[in-house]
Amino acid sequence: MTKNTIKTFVIVGGGTAGWMTAAALSRMLQPEHVSVTLVESDAIGTVGVGEATIPDIANFNKMLGIQEADFLKATSGTFKLGIEFSNWGKLGDKYFHPFGTHGVDMNGIDFHQYWLHSLSDSNHPPLESYSMCAVAAKQAKFSFPSSNPRAVTSSIRYAYHFDAIKYATFLREYAQQRGVNRVEGTIRQVSTNPKTGNIDALELESGQRITADFFFDCSGLRALLIDKTLGVQYKDWSHWLPCNSAQAIPTERTEPLLPFTKAIAQKAGWQWRIPTQHRTGNGHIYSRDFLDDEEATQILLDNVDAKPIGEPRTIRFTTGCRDQFWYKNCVAIGLSGGFLEPLESTSIYLIQQGISRFMSLFPSLNASEVIIDEYNRLMCREFEQVRDFIILHYKATERDDSEFWRYCSAMTIPDTLQHKIDLFKAGGRVFRDDNELFTRPSWIAVMLGQNIYPDNYDPMLANIPRSDIQRSLNSMSVSMTAAVEKMKTHAEFIKQYAK
Ligand SMILES: Cc1cc2nc3c(=O)[nH]c(=O)nc-3n(C[C@H](O)[C@H](O)[C@H](O)COP(=O)(O)OP(=O)(O)OC[C@H]3O[C@@H](n4cnc5c(N)ncnc54)[C@H](O)[C@@H]3O)c2cc1C
């Protein structure tokens, strides 16, 4: 170890972001050389929502050495194969955004082009009938992907639904076993060094003073360090994503146990349904500028499918992110760094990215500006890419039954998103920018699902006989249906693997 090494880290906050950060530091740093302390306040508590994920979370757990079945047992977790969207394009519309791919690309031409070609046939099944994940999900079935790349089930990808509070507790045990110190108490003051502007110390209500070389702000929407102490500005994206409130309430578990999230568009926002082993998580994300809280509660309660447990909780937020996630000797991870509504379940993924980018740019005591700038560039880009994908769901609507939807369909959108839509309309092409999170199948599922159709399919298909195309599509659909027949139900799978 050199003298110029960070020896003490403090994490402010013990929600999902705080304990994920603590677990990662405890796994990757040598506890005998580096001290990690996490401060959390029982009086303040955590936001306590965040139940649906995307497949990348498995990599985070794997990096920690956590066994999947242990994790699912500890968090009452279930499997997730995608999201079913209702009422987004038009009232009554339904489509599925699956993990994994649709069909198989052939002759160097993307599968969806074959599907677009088949639209002129009198009988054309929906795009999702060529997705293993969607076909299994619709029948409440689940299986792990096959390791044989030739098997149709090799295209399965999955994530999890779980109880976010239990996940934080699970990671807390993990991190404490690996030497992370936990301090319970409310921070009343944060002091900075007048010369450098760096954070020096935290002072708790109890009078305890905690110093460190480096600080993580995982204090949630309060943003105690990055905002209240360091004054880093927030980019407000509510003109593109006008929802600013959420009400959440769990309900009793229902049958069958579905392996997918539901996102049901409502009058001025949307409602989620997330099945875990012991209950269903429900929430209503809405814009208070278009809907009052009382009506929002009524919509939520009118649209749950089982008995509510407790009373709805309201959370306010502003969609956007920090100008800088890393400023001075502080990195903001989780809600303190930014928030994009959970329509595509990306917040925990963004926490994961915040941690892994930090690890890959791990600084010495006085981090050079180029490292800090690179971290901020990468995180801002990541947030913007996810932002564009979420805006697409609102912009691509033909709904005009409420002021909210009329606003969304008429709003101007970022140029980056407009370009993607224009390119898709002109021949159905989608390209992945800069290794962005959402890949071609995701963009295609949402664009077609919300009635954005290209003016034509790929002209290269003109050379392939129509009967060959039909035969290939039929055989894919038949083999997927046959594979799903053999699968266990999701409930059986969970019972045997992770109850
Ligand atoms: C409505 C809603 C739905 C969501 N759904 C999903 C989803 O489906 N999937 C997904 O990936 N993400 C989702 N998220 C996001 C997810 O919940 C959060 O990203 C995640 O929980 C991280 O929260 P956090 O740890 O940053 O903040 P919090 O959970 O709020 O934790 C903040 C911590 O800071 C501590 N703290 C604050 N101030 C002080 C102080 N003065 N002194 C001491 N301690 C302090 C608190 O006690 C707490 O421990 C959702 C978020 C919302 C709002």
Tab-separated table of C-alpha atoms in Angstrom, residues 30-257:
chain	number	residue	atom	x	y	z
A	30	GLN	CA	-8.848	-5.888	1.680
A	31	PRO	CA	-10.576	-5.320	5.058
A	32	GLU	CA	-7.266	-5.453	6.906
A	33	HIS	CA	-6.082	-2.354	5.020
A	34	VAL	CA	-9.250	-0.358	4.406
A	35	SER	CA	-11.986	0.603	6.818
A	36	VAL	CA	-15.581	0.883	5.565
A	37	THR	CA	-18.276	2.399	7.790
A	38	LEU	CA	-21.941	2.726	6.917
A	39	VAL	CA	-24.182	5.175	8.761
A	40	GLU	CA	-27.935	4.656	8.647
A	41	SER	CA	-30.802	6.164	10.532
A	42	ASP	CA	-33.635	4.014	11.889
A	43	ALA	CA	-35.563	7.215	12.544
A	44	ILE	CA	-35.447	8.192	8.864
A	45	GLY	CA	-35.725	4.675	7.381
A	46	THR	CA	-35.418	3.749	3.710
A	47	VAL	CA	-37.604	4.313	0.670
A	48	GLY	CA	-38.384	0.578	0.813
A	49	VAL	CA	-39.577	0.114	-2.775
A	50	GLY	CA	-37.660	-1.275	-5.740
A	51	GLU	CA	-38.811	-4.780	-6.332
A	52	ALA	CA	-38.303	-5.424	-10.034
A	53	THR	CA	-34.932	-5.764	-11.721
A	54	ILE	CA	-33.264	-6.460	-15.040
A	55	PRO	CA	-30.938	-9.416	-15.756
A	56	ASP	CA	-27.696	-7.570	-14.936
A	57	ILE	CA	-28.347	-7.907	-11.202
A	58	ALA	CA	-27.290	-11.575	-11.454
A	59	ASN	CA	-23.775	-10.366	-12.340
A	60	PHE	CA	-23.647	-8.212	-9.237
A	61	ASN	CA	-24.693	-11.106	-7.004
A	62	LYS	CA	-22.208	-13.386	-8.784
A	63	MET	CA	-19.408	-10.871	-8.199
A	64	LEU	CA	-20.271	-11.019	-4.485
A	65	GLY	CA	-20.214	-14.831	-4.612
A	66	ILE	CA	-23.885	-15.072	-3.613
A	67	GLN	CA	-25.748	-18.260	-4.571
A	68	GLU	CA	-28.897	-17.509	-6.521
A	69	ALA	CA	-31.163	-19.840	-4.523
A	70	ASP	CA	-29.939	-18.352	-1.200
A	71	PHE	CA	-30.622	-14.868	-2.499
A	72	LEU	CA	-34.140	-15.781	-3.683
A	73	LYS	CA	-34.955	-17.478	-0.372
A	74	ALA	CA	-33.692	-14.519	1.654
A	75	THR	CA	-35.582	-11.914	-0.379
A	76	SER	CA	-38.824	-13.841	-1.134
A	77	GLY	CA	-37.709	-13.548	-4.737
A	78	THR	CA	-39.334	-14.784	-7.925
A	79	PHE	CA	-38.203	-14.870	-11.553
A	80	LYS	CA	-38.984	-12.168	-14.068
A	81	LEU	CA	-39.029	-12.777	-17.841
A	82	GLY	CA	-40.099	-9.299	-18.911
A	83	ILE	CA	-42.828	-6.685	-18.581
A	84	GLU	CA	-46.388	-6.724	-19.882
A	85	PHE	CA	-47.533	-3.245	-20.925
A	86	SER	CA	-51.267	-2.501	-21.098
A	87	ASN	CA	-53.040	0.601	-22.435
A	88	TRP	CA	-49.872	2.410	-23.555
A	89	GLY	CA	-50.226	2.779	-27.334
A	90	LYS	CA	-54.036	2.873	-27.190
A	91	LEU	CA	-56.560	1.966	-24.490
A	92	GLY	CA	-56.973	-1.815	-24.706
A	93	ASP	CA	-53.537	-2.446	-26.308
A	94	LYS	CA	-51.249	-5.016	-24.736
A	95	TYR	CA	-47.671	-6.006	-25.564
A	96	PHE	CA	-44.800	-7.763	-23.875
A	97	HIS	CA	-41.257	-6.435	-23.536
A	98	PRO	CA	-39.326	-9.662	-22.977
A	99	PHE	CA	-35.771	-10.196	-21.878
A	100	GLY	CA	-33.815	-12.136	-24.476
A	101	THR	CA	-34.387	-11.986	-28.212
A	102	HIS	CA	-37.238	-12.420	-30.661
A	103	GLY	CA	-36.719	-15.356	-33.009
A	104	VAL	CA	-33.417	-16.001	-34.738
A	105	ASP	CA	-31.700	-13.696	-37.231
A	106	MET	CA	-31.290	-15.445	-40.604
A	107	ASN	CA	-29.126	-14.779	-43.665
A	108	GLY	CA	-27.619	-11.767	-41.913
A	109	ILE	CA	-31.054	-10.129	-41.631
A	110	ASP	CA	-32.610	-9.248	-38.280
A	111	PHE	CA	-35.482	-11.493	-37.223
A	112	HIS	CA	-37.956	-8.645	-36.794
A	113	GLN	CA	-37.577	-7.828	-40.496
A	114	TYR	CA	-38.955	-11.281	-41.305
A	115	TRP	CA	-41.808	-10.610	-38.953
A	116	LEU	CA	-42.496	-7.241	-40.603
A	117	HIS	CA	-42.516	-9.030	-43.941
A	118	SER	CA	-45.143	-11.469	-42.614
A	119	LEU	CA	-47.492	-8.627	-41.649
A	120	SER	CA	-49.071	-8.794	-45.084
A	121	ASP	CA	-50.091	-12.434	-44.457
A	122	SER	CA	-53.674	-12.828	-43.355
A	123	ASN	CA	-52.659	-14.749	-40.245
A	124	HIS	CA	-49.651	-13.200	-38.552
A	125	PRO	CA	-48.999	-13.956	-34.881
A	126	PRO	CA	-47.748	-11.062	-32.717
A	127	LEU	CA	-44.004	-10.466	-32.474
A	128	GLU	CA	-43.934	-11.770	-28.903
A	129	SER	CA	-45.004	-15.235	-30.009
A	130	TYR	CA	-41.409	-15.595	-31.245
A	131	SER	CA	-39.883	-14.736	-27.856
A	132	MET	CA	-39.171	-17.665	-25.536
A	133	CYS	CA	-39.494	-15.385	-22.520
A	134	ALA	CA	-42.851	-13.974	-23.605
A	135	VAL	CA	-44.327	-17.373	-24.550
A	136	ALA	CA	-43.284	-18.904	-21.204
A	137	ALA	CA	-44.388	-15.832	-19.228
A	138	LYS	CA	-47.871	-15.863	-20.725
A	139	GLN	CA	-48.330	-19.402	-19.415
A	140	ALA	CA	-46.805	-18.612	-15.995
A	141	LYS	CA	-43.976	-21.064	-16.718
A	142	PHE	CA	-40.269	-20.819	-16.090
A	143	SER	CA	-37.042	-22.599	-16.929
A	144	PHE	CA	-33.384	-21.662	-16.869
A	145	PRO	CA	-31.833	-21.038	-20.282
A	146	SER	CA	-30.326	-24.050	-21.990
A	147	SER	CA	-26.537	-23.968	-22.279
A	148	ASN	CA	-26.859	-25.528	-25.739
A	149	PRO	CA	-26.860	-22.538	-28.123
A	150	ARG	CA	-28.862	-24.554	-30.678
A	151	ALA	CA	-31.727	-25.152	-28.249
A	152	VAL	CA	-34.628	-22.740	-28.532
A	153	THR	CA	-34.581	-22.226	-24.746
A	154	SER	CA	-31.021	-20.834	-24.923
A	155	SER	CA	-32.590	-17.425	-25.699
A	156	ILE	CA	-34.188	-17.169	-22.243
A	157	ARG	CA	-32.905	-14.333	-20.100
A	158	TYR	CA	-34.308	-13.526	-16.718
A	159	ALA	CA	-34.165	-11.169	-13.759
A	160	TYR	CA	-35.892	-11.170	-10.368
A	161	HIS	CA	-38.696	-9.639	-8.380
A	162	PHE	CA	-37.944	-9.413	-4.676
A	163	ASP	CA	-38.577	-7.613	-1.432
A	164	ALA	CA	-36.205	-4.622	-1.515
A	165	ILE	CA	-36.064	-4.311	2.269
A	166	LYS	CA	-35.064	-7.962	2.587
A	167	TYR	CA	-32.383	-7.486	-0.078
A	168	ALA	CA	-30.838	-4.600	1.889
A	169	THR	CA	-30.904	-6.739	5.058
A	170	PHE	CA	-29.335	-9.675	3.212
A	171	LEU	CA	-26.519	-7.470	1.917
A	172	ARG	CA	-26.094	-5.901	5.343
A	173	GLU	CA	-25.347	-9.315	6.845
A	174	TYR	CA	-22.998	-10.059	3.963
A	175	ALA	CA	-21.092	-6.785	4.353
A	176	GLN	CA	-20.912	-6.909	8.155
A	177	GLN	CA	-19.508	-10.432	8.016
A	178	ARG	CA	-16.752	-9.012	5.803
A	179	GLY	CA	-15.818	-6.232	8.168
A	180	VAL	CA	-18.077	-3.285	7.337
A	181	ASN	CA	-18.869	-1.252	10.489
A	182	ARG	CA	-22.469	-0.220	10.873
A	183	VAL	CA	-23.332	2.913	12.831
A	184	GLU	CA	-26.960	3.631	13.603
A	185	GLY	CA	-27.746	7.308	14.072
A	186	THR	CA	-29.014	10.433	12.370
A	187	ILE	CA	-26.453	12.822	10.906
A	188	ARG	CA	-27.099	16.378	12.041
A	189	GLN	CA	-24.165	18.127	10.409
A	190	VAL	CA	-21.545	17.564	7.737
A	191	SER	CA	-18.302	19.553	7.822
A	192	THR	CA	-16.036	20.373	4.898
A	193	ASN	CA	-12.424	21.442	4.684
A	194	PRO	CA	-12.385	25.198	3.962
A	195	LYS	CA	-9.226	24.890	1.835
A	196	THR	CA	-10.080	21.914	-0.377
A	197	GLY	CA	-13.860	21.863	-0.171
A	198	ASN	CA	-13.658	18.126	0.555
A	199	ILE	CA	-15.966	16.546	3.121
A	200	ASP	CA	-14.137	16.053	6.429
A	201	ALA	CA	-16.553	14.577	8.907
A	202	LEU	CA	-20.118	13.735	9.842
A	203	GLU	CA	-21.587	14.643	13.187
A	204	LEU	CA	-24.454	12.526	14.517
A	205	GLU	CA	-27.294	13.594	16.799
A	206	SER	CA	-25.570	11.559	19.515
A	207	GLY	CA	-22.506	13.814	19.233
A	208	GLN	CA	-20.405	11.062	17.615
A	209	ARG	CA	-18.040	12.402	14.930
A	210	ILE	CA	-17.060	10.217	11.985
A	211	THR	CA	-14.213	11.163	9.660
A	212	ALA	CA	-13.112	9.508	6.414
A	213	ASP	CA	-10.988	9.988	3.315
A	214	PHE	CA	-13.850	9.296	0.942
A	215	PHE	CA	-17.653	9.441	1.200
A	216	PHE	CA	-20.505	7.783	-0.664
A	217	ASP	CA	-23.778	9.637	-0.590
A	218	CYS	CA	-26.438	6.915	-0.461
A	219	SER	CA	-28.817	9.047	1.581
A	220	GLY	CA	-31.669	8.664	-0.916
A	221	LEU	CA	-33.826	11.548	-2.083
A	222	ARG	CA	-32.426	13.693	0.791
A	223	ALA	CA	-29.033	13.812	-0.991
A	224	LEU	CA	-27.386	14.921	2.242
A	225	LEU	CA	-23.822	15.155	0.947
A	226	ILE	CA	-23.942	15.744	-2.803
A	227	ASP	CA	-26.697	18.364	-2.619
A	228	LYS	CA	-27.146	19.720	0.919
A	229	THR	CA	-23.399	19.822	1.643
A	230	LEU	CA	-21.647	20.170	-1.709
A	231	GLY	CA	-24.427	21.936	-3.613
A	232	VAL	CA	-24.161	19.934	-6.851
A	233	GLN	CA	-27.048	20.900	-9.145
A	234	TYR	CA	-29.755	18.554	-10.388
A	235	LYS	CA	-30.839	18.251	-14.035
A	236	ASP	CA	-34.626	18.260	-14.021
A	237	TRP	CA	-36.152	16.115	-16.799
A	238	SER	CA	-39.766	16.444	-15.737
A	239	HIS	CA	-40.735	18.183	-18.978
A	240	TRP	CA	-40.043	14.806	-20.660
A	241	LEU	CA	-41.078	12.551	-17.803
A	242	PRO	CA	-43.833	14.476	-15.998
A	243	CYS	CA	-44.640	11.860	-13.329
A	244	ASN	CA	-43.502	13.121	-9.937
A	245	SER	CA	-45.360	11.049	-7.354
A	246	ALA	CA	-45.810	7.443	-6.388
A	247	GLN	CA	-48.149	5.588	-4.087
A	248	ALA	CA	-47.196	2.051	-3.132
A	249	ILE	CA	-49.143	-0.706	-1.401
A	250	PRO	CA	-48.605	-4.458	-1.177
A	251	THR	CA	-51.489	-6.909	-1.601
A	252	GLU	CA	-51.849	-10.579	-0.759
A	253	ARG	CA	-50.285	-13.095	-3.114
A	254	THR	CA	-52.406	-14.252	-6.058
A	255	GLU	CA	-52.349	-17.366	-8.237
A	256	PRO	CA	-50.889	-18.170	-10.652
A	257	LEU	CA	-47.494	-16.794	-9.637
